[in-house]
Coordinates of C-alpha atoms in Angstrom, one line a residue:
Chain A
M1 CA -4.6 -11.3 -11.5
N2 CA -7.3 -10.1 -9.3
S3 CA -10.7 -10.7 -10.6
V4 CA -12.4 -7.2 -10.7
P5 CA -16.5 -7.7 -10.9
L6 CA -18.0 -4.8 -12.8
L7 CA -21.7 -4.1 -11.2
E8 CA -24.3 -2.0 -13.2
L9 CA -26.4 -0.4 -10.6
S10 CA -29.7 1.3 -11.7
G11 CA -33.1 2.3 -10.5
P12 CA -34.2 3.3 -7.1
P13 CA -32.1 3.1 -4.3
R14 CA -33.2 0.1 -2.7
A15 CA -32.9 -1.6 -6.1
R16 CA -29.2 -0.7 -6.7
G17 CA -28.4 -1.9 -3.4
I18 CA -30.1 -5.4 -4.2
T19 CA -28.3 -5.7 -7.2
H20 CA -25.1 -4.9 -5.7
G21 CA -25.7 -7.4 -2.8
R22 CA -27.0 -10.1 -4.9
A23 CA -23.9 -10.1 -7.2
L24 CA -21.4 -10.2 -4.6
A25 CA -23.4 -12.2 -2.3
G26 CA -21.1 -15.1 -1.8
R27 CA -18.0 -13.0 -1.4
L28 CA -19.4 -10.5 0.9
R29 CA -20.9 -13.2 3.2
G30 CA -17.3 -14.8 3.1
F31 CA -15.6 -11.3 4.0
L32 CA -18.3 -10.8 6.8
D33 CA -17.2 -14.1 8.2
D34 CA -13.8 -13.6 8.2
S35 CA -13.4 -12.4 11.7
L36 CA -16.3 -9.9 11.1
A37 CA -15.0 -8.3 8.0
R38 CA -11.3 -8.7 9.2
L39 CA -11.9 -6.3 11.8
G40 CA -10.8 -8.9 14.4
H41 CA -7.5 -9.1 12.6
L42 CA -6.8 -5.4 12.6
A43 CA -8.2 -4.3 16.3
D44 CA -6.3 -4.6 19.4
R45 CA -9.4 -6.2 20.9
P46 CA -12.1 -8.5 19.7
V47 CA -15.0 -7.1 18.0
D48 CA -18.3 -8.4 17.4
L49 CA -21.5 -7.1 15.9
D50 CA -23.8 -7.0 18.9
S51 CA -21.2 -4.6 20.4
L52 CA -20.8 -2.4 17.5
R53 CA -24.8 -2.0 17.0
P54 CA -25.3 1.3 18.9
S55 CA -22.5 2.9 17.1
I56 CA -23.7 1.9 13.7
A57 CA -27.2 3.0 14.5
A58 CA -25.8 6.5 15.5
H59 CA -24.0 6.7 12.0
R60 CA -26.9 5.3 10.5
D61 CA -29.3 7.9 11.7
V62 CA -27.1 10.6 10.6
V63 CA -26.7 9.3 7.0
A64 CA -30.5 9.1 6.7
A65 CA -31.1 12.3 7.7
A66 CA -28.3 13.6 5.3
L67 CA -28.3 11.0 2.5
P68 CA -31.7 9.0 2.7
D69 CA -31.1 7.6 -1.0
L70 CA -27.8 6.1 0.2
A71 CA -29.3 4.9 3.5
E72 CA -31.9 2.9 1.6
E73 CA -29.4 1.8 -0.7
V74 CA -27.4 0.3 2.0
D75 CA -30.3 -1.3 3.3
G76 CA -31.0 -2.8 -0.2
L77 CA -27.2 -4.1 0.2
A78 CA -28.4 -6.0 3.2
A79 CA -31.2 -7.5 1.5
G80 CA -29.3 -8.3 -1.6
V81 CA -26.4 -10.2 0.3
G82 CA -28.9 -11.8 2.9
V83 CA -27.2 -10.6 5.9
D84 CA -28.5 -8.4 8.9
R85 CA -29.0 -4.8 8.2
D86 CA -26.2 -3.7 10.6
A87 CA -23.7 -6.0 8.8
A88 CA -24.2 -3.9 5.5
W89 CA -23.8 -0.8 7.2
L90 CA -20.7 -2.3 9.0
L91 CA -19.1 -2.7 5.6
Q92 CA -19.4 1.2 5.0
L93 CA -18.2 1.9 8.4
R94 CA -15.3 -0.1 8.8
R95 CA -12.9 2.7 8.9
E96 CA -14.9 4.5 11.6
V97 CA -15.0 1.5 13.7
L98 CA -11.4 0.8 13.6
G99 CA -10.9 4.5 14.8
Y100 CA -7.5 6.0 14.9
S101 CA -4.7 6.0 17.1
R102 CA -1.1 7.6 17.0
V103 CA -0.2 4.2 15.3
T104 CA -2.5 4.4 12.6
A105 CA -0.1 4.7 9.3
G106 CA -2.2 6.6 7.1
D107 CA -2.8 5.6 3.3
C108 CA -2.8 6.5 -0.3
T109 CA -0.9 9.1 -2.4
T110 CA -3.0 11.2 -4.6
Y111 CA -2.3 13.9 -7.2
A112 CA -4.3 15.7 -9.7
S113 CA -3.3 18.3 -12.4
V114 CA -5.1 20.6 -15.0
R115 CA -2.2 22.1 -16.3
G116 CA -3.0 20.3 -19.5
R117 CA -5.9 17.7 -20.0
P118 CA -7.1 17.2 -16.6
V119 CA -6.2 13.9 -14.4
L120 CA -6.5 12.5 -11.1
A121 CA -4.3 9.3 -10.1
Q122 CA -3.7 7.7 -6.9
T123 CA -2.5 4.7 -5.2
V124 CA -5.1 3.1 -2.7
D125 CA -3.3 1.8 0.6
L126 CA -5.6 -0.2 3.0
N127 CA -5.0 -2.7 5.6
G128 CA -6.7 -6.1 5.4
N129 CA -5.5 -7.6 2.5
L130 CA -8.5 -5.8 0.5
D131 CA -7.2 -6.5 -3.0
D132 CA -9.7 -9.5 -3.0
Q133 CA -12.5 -7.4 -2.6
I134 CA -12.5 -5.0 -5.4
A135 CA -15.3 -4.3 -7.5
V136 CA -16.2 -1.4 -10.1
L137 CA -19.7 0.0 -10.0
A138 CA -21.5 1.6 -12.7
V139 CA -23.8 3.5 -11.1
S140 CA -27.0 5.5 -12.6
G141 CA -27.7 7.7 -9.9
P142 CA -30.3 10.0 -9.2
R143 CA -28.8 12.9 -11.3
H144 CA -25.4 11.5 -12.8
R145 CA -23.9 8.3 -13.9
S146 CA -20.6 7.4 -12.4
L147 CA -17.8 4.8 -12.2
V148 CA -17.1 3.8 -8.6
L149 CA -14.3 2.0 -7.2
S150 CA -15.3 0.0 -4.4
F151 CA -14.1 -2.4 -1.6
A152 CA -15.9 -5.1 0.5
G153 CA -19.3 -3.8 -0.4
L154 CA -18.6 -0.1 0.0
L155 CA -21.3 2.3 -2.0
G156 CA -18.4 4.7 -2.7
Y157 CA -14.5 5.2 -2.7
L158 CA -13.4 6.9 -5.4
G159 CA -14.5 7.8 -9.0
V160 CA -15.6 9.8 -11.7
N161 CA -19.1 11.0 -13.1
D162 CA -20.4 12.1 -16.3
A163 CA -20.5 15.7 -15.3
G164 CA -16.7 15.5 -15.7
I165 CA -16.0 15.4 -11.8
A166 CA -13.4 12.8 -10.4
I167 CA -12.8 12.5 -6.9
G168 CA -10.2 10.7 -4.8
L169 CA -9.0 10.8 -1.0
N170 CA -6.6 10.5 1.6
L171 CA -6.8 9.5 5.2
V172 CA -5.5 12.1 7.5
L173 CA -5.8 11.7 11.1
G174 CA -7.2 14.6 13.3
G175 CA -10.0 15.9 15.5
E176 CA -13.0 13.8 17.1
W177 CA -14.4 10.9 14.9
E178 CA -18.1 11.3 15.7
P179 CA -21.3 9.5 14.2
G180 CA -21.7 10.9 10.8
V181 CA -21.6 10.5 7.2
P182 CA -18.6 8.3 6.2
P183 CA -16.4 10.0 3.8
Y184 CA -16.7 7.1 1.4
L185 CA -20.6 7.7 1.1
A186 CA -19.8 11.4 0.9
I187 CA -17.6 10.8 -2.0
R188 CA -20.4 8.5 -3.6
H189 CA -22.7 11.5 -3.0
V190 CA -20.6 14.0 -4.9
L191 CA -20.3 11.6 -7.9
D192 CA -24.2 11.0 -7.8
S193 CA -25.1 14.6 -7.6
A194 CA -22.3 17.2 -8.5
D195 CA -22.4 19.2 -11.8
S196 CA -19.4 21.1 -11.1
V197 CA -16.2 21.5 -8.9
D198 CA -17.9 24.1 -6.8
Q199 CA -20.8 22.0 -6.3
A200 CA -18.7 19.2 -5.2
V201 CA -16.7 21.3 -2.7
E202 CA -19.9 22.7 -1.2
I203 CA -21.3 19.1 -0.7
L204 CA -18.2 18.3 1.1
C205 CA -18.3 21.5 3.3
E206 CA -22.0 21.0 4.2
L207 CA -22.2 17.0 5.1
P208 CA -21.4 16.2 8.9
L209 CA -18.6 14.0 8.2
A210 CA -17.6 11.2 10.6
S211 CA -14.1 11.0 10.3
S212 CA -11.1 13.4 9.1
R213 CA -10.1 13.1 5.5
S214 CA -8.8 14.8 2.3
F215 CA -10.6 14.9 -0.7
M216 CA -9.1 15.6 -4.1
I217 CA -11.6 16.9 -6.8
C218 CA -10.4 17.2 -10.4
G219 CA -12.8 18.9 -12.8
E220 CA -12.1 19.6 -16.5
E221 CA -10.4 22.9 -15.5
R222 CA -9.8 23.0 -11.8
A223 CA -8.2 21.0 -9.2
V224 CA -9.4 21.3 -5.7
C225 CA -8.3 19.5 -2.5
V226 CA -10.7 19.6 0.6
E227 CA -9.1 18.9 3.9
S228 CA -11.8 17.9 6.7
L229 CA -10.9 18.3 10.2
G230 CA -14.0 17.6 12.7
S231 CA -16.6 20.5 11.5
Q232 CA -13.8 22.4 9.6
R233 CA -12.9 22.5 5.9
S234 CA -9.6 23.9 4.4
I235 CA -9.7 24.1 0.8
L236 CA -6.7 24.1 -1.3
E237 CA -6.3 25.0 -5.1
D238 CA -3.8 24.9 -7.8
A239 CA -3.1 23.6 -11.5
D240 CA -1.0 20.6 -9.9
L241 CA -2.1 19.3 -6.5
A242 CA -0.5 16.5 -4.4
H243 CA -2.0 15.0 -1.1
T244 CA -0.8 11.9 1.1
N245 CA -1.5 11.6 4.9
H246 CA -0.5 14.8 6.8
F247 CA -2.5 18.0 6.7
L248 CA -1.1 20.7 4.4
D249 CA -3.1 23.5 5.8
P250 CA -0.9 25.0 8.4
D251 CA -3.8 25.5 11.1
F252 CA -5.1 22.0 10.4
A253 CA -1.2 20.9 10.6
E254 CA -1.0 21.7 14.1
R255 CA -3.7 19.5 15.0
D256 CA -2.2 16.6 13.2
E257 CA -2.5 13.3 15.1
I258 CA -0.3 11.3 12.6
N259 CA 2.8 9.7 14.4
V260 CA 6.2 11.2 13.5
F261 CA 7.2 8.2 11.7
A262 CA 4.3 7.5 9.5
K263 CA 4.4 11.4 9.0
N264 CA 7.8 10.9 7.6
S265 CA 6.5 8.3 5.2
S266 CA 3.7 10.7 4.1
R267 CA 6.2 13.4 3.5
R268 CA 8.8 11.1 1.5
R269 CA 5.6 10.1 -0.6
L270 CA 4.6 13.9 -1.3
E271 CA 8.2 14.8 -2.2
A272 CA 8.4 11.8 -4.4
V273 CA 5.5 13.4 -6.5
R274 CA 6.5 16.8 -6.4
E275 CA 10.0 15.8 -7.4
A276 CA 8.9 13.5 -10.5
G277 CA 6.2 16.1 -11.5
I278 CA 2.7 15.1 -12.6
P279 CA 2.8 13.4 -16.0
D280 CA 0.6 14.5 -18.9
A281 CA -3.0 13.1 -18.6
S282 CA -2.4 11.0 -21.7
D283 CA 1.1 9.6 -20.4
T284 CA -0.2 6.4 -18.7
A285 CA 3.2 4.8 -18.7
S286 CA 4.5 7.6 -16.8
H287 CA 1.6 7.7 -14.2
H288 CA 1.8 4.0 -14.0
R289 CA 5.7 4.0 -13.1
L290 CA 5.2 6.8 -10.5
L291 CA 2.2 4.7 -8.7
S292 CA 4.1 1.4 -8.9
T293 CA 7.3 2.4 -7.6
P294 CA 8.2 2.8 -4.0
P295 CA 7.9 5.0 -2.0
I296 CA 4.5 5.8 -3.5
L297 CA 4.2 2.1 -3.9
V298 CA 3.7 0.5 -0.4
P299 CA 4.6 -3.0 -0.9
D300 CA 3.2 -6.0 1.0
N301 CA 5.3 -7.3 4.1
G302 CA 3.1 -9.8 5.1
D303 CA 1.3 -8.1 7.9
I304 CA -2.3 -7.9 7.4
R305 CA -2.5 -4.6 9.9
R306 CA -0.2 -2.6 7.7
E307 CA -1.7 -0.3 5.0
R308 CA -0.1 -1.2 1.5
T309 CA -1.1 -0.6 -1.9
V310 CA -4.0 -2.8 -3.0
A311 CA -5.0 -0.9 -6.1
A312 CA -3.8 2.2 -8.3
V313 CA -6.0 4.2 -10.6
I314 CA -5.8 7.4 -13.0
L315 CA -9.2 8.8 -13.5
R316 CA -9.8 10.9 -16.6
P317 CA -12.8 13.4 -15.7
D318 CA -12.9 14.6 -19.4
L319 CA -13.2 11.2 -20.9
G320 CA -15.4 9.6 -17.8
E321 CA -12.7 7.0 -17.3
I322 CA -11.2 4.9 -14.9
R323 CA -7.7 3.1 -15.6
L324 CA -7.3 0.3 -12.6
W325 CA -4.8 -1.8 -11.7
P326 CA -6.1 -4.1 -8.8
G327 CA -3.7 -5.4 -6.4
D328 CA -0.1 -4.4 -6.5
P329 CA 0.0 -2.0 -9.5
S330 CA 3.7 -2.9 -10.4
T331 CA 2.7 -6.5 -11.3
A332 CA -1.2 -6.0 -12.0
E333 CA -2.6 -6.0 -15.3
G334 CA -4.4 -2.6 -16.0
Q335 CA -7.9 -2.4 -17.2
V336 CA -10.0 0.5 -18.5
H337 CA -13.3 1.3 -17.7
S338 CA -15.5 4.0 -19.3
L339 CA -19.0 5.8 -19.0
Q340 CA -19.0 5.7 -22.6
Q341 CA -19.4 2.1 -22.6
W342 CA -23.0 2.6 -21.0
S343 CA -25.9 4.2 -22.5
A344 CA -28.0 6.5 -20.4
S345 CA -30.0 3.5 -19.4
G346 CA -27.4 2.0 -17.8
S347 CA -27.2 -0.9 -20.2
H348 CA -23.7 -2.0 -21.8
R349 CA -23.2 -1.3 -25.6
Chain B
M1 CA 28.5 6.4 22.1
P2 CA 27.6 2.5 21.0
T3 CA 27.4 1.3 24.7
D4 CA 25.9 4.6 25.7
L5 CA 23.3 3.6 23.2
D6 CA 22.9 0.2 24.2
T7 CA 22.4 1.6 27.8
L8 CA 19.9 4.0 26.6
A9 CA 18.0 1.8 24.8
R10 CA 17.6 -1.0 27.2
E11 CA 16.4 2.1 30.1
Q12 CA 14.0 3.4 27.3
L13 CA 12.6 0.1 26.8
S14 CA 12.0 -0.9 30.1
Q15 CA 10.0 2.3 30.8
V16 CA 7.3 1.5 28.3
L17 CA 7.0 -2.1 29.3
R18 CA 4.3 -3.2 31.5
D19 CA 6.5 -4.7 34.5
H20 CA 9.4 -2.4 34.0
P21 CA 12.2 -5.1 34.0
D22 CA 15.7 -4.7 34.6
P23 CA 17.3 -3.0 31.8
V24 CA 20.1 -5.1 32.1
A25 CA 18.0 -8.2 31.8
L26 CA 16.7 -7.4 28.6
D27 CA 17.8 -9.6 25.8
P28 CA 19.0 -7.8 22.6
D29 CA 17.9 -10.5 20.6
E30 CA 14.5 -11.4 21.6
D31 CA 11.3 -10.3 19.6
L32 CA 10.0 -7.0 21.0
V33 CA 6.4 -8.4 20.1
Q34 CA 6.6 -12.0 21.2
T35 CA 8.8 -11.8 24.1
Y36 CA 8.3 -8.4 25.5
G37 CA 4.8 -7.7 24.4
I38 CA 5.1 -4.2 23.2
T39 CA 2.2 -3.0 21.4
S40 CA 2.5 -0.7 18.4
L41 CA 1.8 2.6 20.2
N42 CA 4.2 1.7 22.9
K43 CA 6.7 0.9 20.0
V44 CA 6.4 4.5 18.7
L45 CA 6.8 5.8 22.1
F46 CA 9.9 3.6 22.8
L47 CA 11.6 5.0 19.7
T48 CA 10.7 8.4 20.1
S49 CA 12.0 8.7 23.4
L50 CA 15.1 7.0 22.5
C51 CA 15.6 9.2 19.3
K52 CA 15.2 12.3 21.8
A53 CA 17.4 10.9 24.6
A54 CA 20.3 9.7 22.0
E55 CA 19.9 12.9 20.1
V56 CA 19.1 11.4 16.8
G57 CA 16.7 12.9 14.5
L58 CA 13.1 11.9 14.4
D59 CA 13.2 12.4 10.7
K60 CA 15.6 9.6 10.2
F61 CA 13.0 6.9 10.4
T62 CA 9.7 5.9 8.5
E63 CA 7.0 3.4 9.6
D64 CA 8.8 0.9 7.3
D65 CA 11.8 1.3 9.1
L66 CA 10.0 1.0 12.5
A67 CA 8.5 -2.5 11.3
R68 CA 12.1 -3.7 10.5
M69 CA 12.9 -3.1 14.0
R70 CA 12.1 -6.4 15.6
T71 CA 14.5 -6.7 18.4
L72 CA 16.2 -4.2 20.8
G73 CA 19.5 -5.2 18.6
D74 CA 17.7 -4.1 15.7
V75 CA 16.8 -1.0 16.9
V76 CA 20.2 0.2 18.5
D77 CA 21.7 -1.0 14.9
A78 CA 19.2 1.3 13.0
L79 CA 20.0 4.4 15.5
R80 CA 23.7 3.8 15.9
P81 CA 24.7 5.6 12.3
H82 CA 22.9 8.5 13.5
A83 CA 23.8 8.8 16.9
P84 CA 26.4 11.5 17.7
L85 CA 29.8 10.2 19.1
K86 CA 30.6 11.6 22.4
G87 CA 33.8 11.6 24.4

């Protein structure tokens, strides 16, 4: 059973970051000391923080201009952990630092449905053995409270807010990856500030994103997928939606850089969801079975470089709830976190 | 087809290796990474080109299948059921 800290983050941005950093200081310092946030285990060439500083600074400049509150929160994280400011920024930028090549396999199987009660569920497939770095953040943001799943000091990854918005994601590969807002921070900004699905989509369309991604947004009545490729966005909407790691928009699909064998895996996972059908929102057992069965479950083969399933979640935007299986969902014990557990001040009832 | 496939596999592997060794000298039981230093990208390129040369559909294999192909012999064994018989 993985130990998953639950962190309540409230107050001004820097204070939220300091709280986060202090709570996980030992764990995050250990992670940073492990071949520089395990990047050395994943990259084809040695990595060191000094050589990454120009790239980190370029990304930070864009984030500071677009999302100043979150930039302050990252700086607070550094102070709380007691590390170099750039190290805390590196934690937000690991995916961009790794970049992509035609050997990147992609990660995550995500689906959402508003056919009955709304639900968004997904596996989280990551390399780097990150199942020892999971945390749940209970954030009192500037506009909304949210529950955010986090890995290794990330301010955002996926989650649900008190406006009834759930958001998940998939890696897709295409276009130029340039200094910009990491999609994980974009997701956190959506959770902090979006009142509606339309607002969430608008935010994702306007932000200068650093890397290609697909975002799954589920409100109480609408499910929308936003595919991002460079500065372009494609919007898909349906009562049932599923996404893996290849572009679904026909124009974007022509520019998909995923290699053919990873694309075959991606297609098989997508077909598995479509064949099974999306279970009713309240049918936790069926969701869990779907998320913890291959091919949707990607088991550990012992290779730290390989993306594998390190968590699975069911998000309920109508209930403000995250049901989480930390680690391999076929063996992990589930846990439930709900926004209703917290008062508006962010204190636990 | 088996001997043709074996020959094709040796030739295609030789082409993606840095020093382009003699295809005949390649050992089907040696680890592609440890012994021949094949990179992840070159492994993708090798299998892609071999599938095309052997007329094996690229839709037959996933990244997991690729990960299990640790030797040249593994590659040939994986492709053989899908390779059209000739002659």
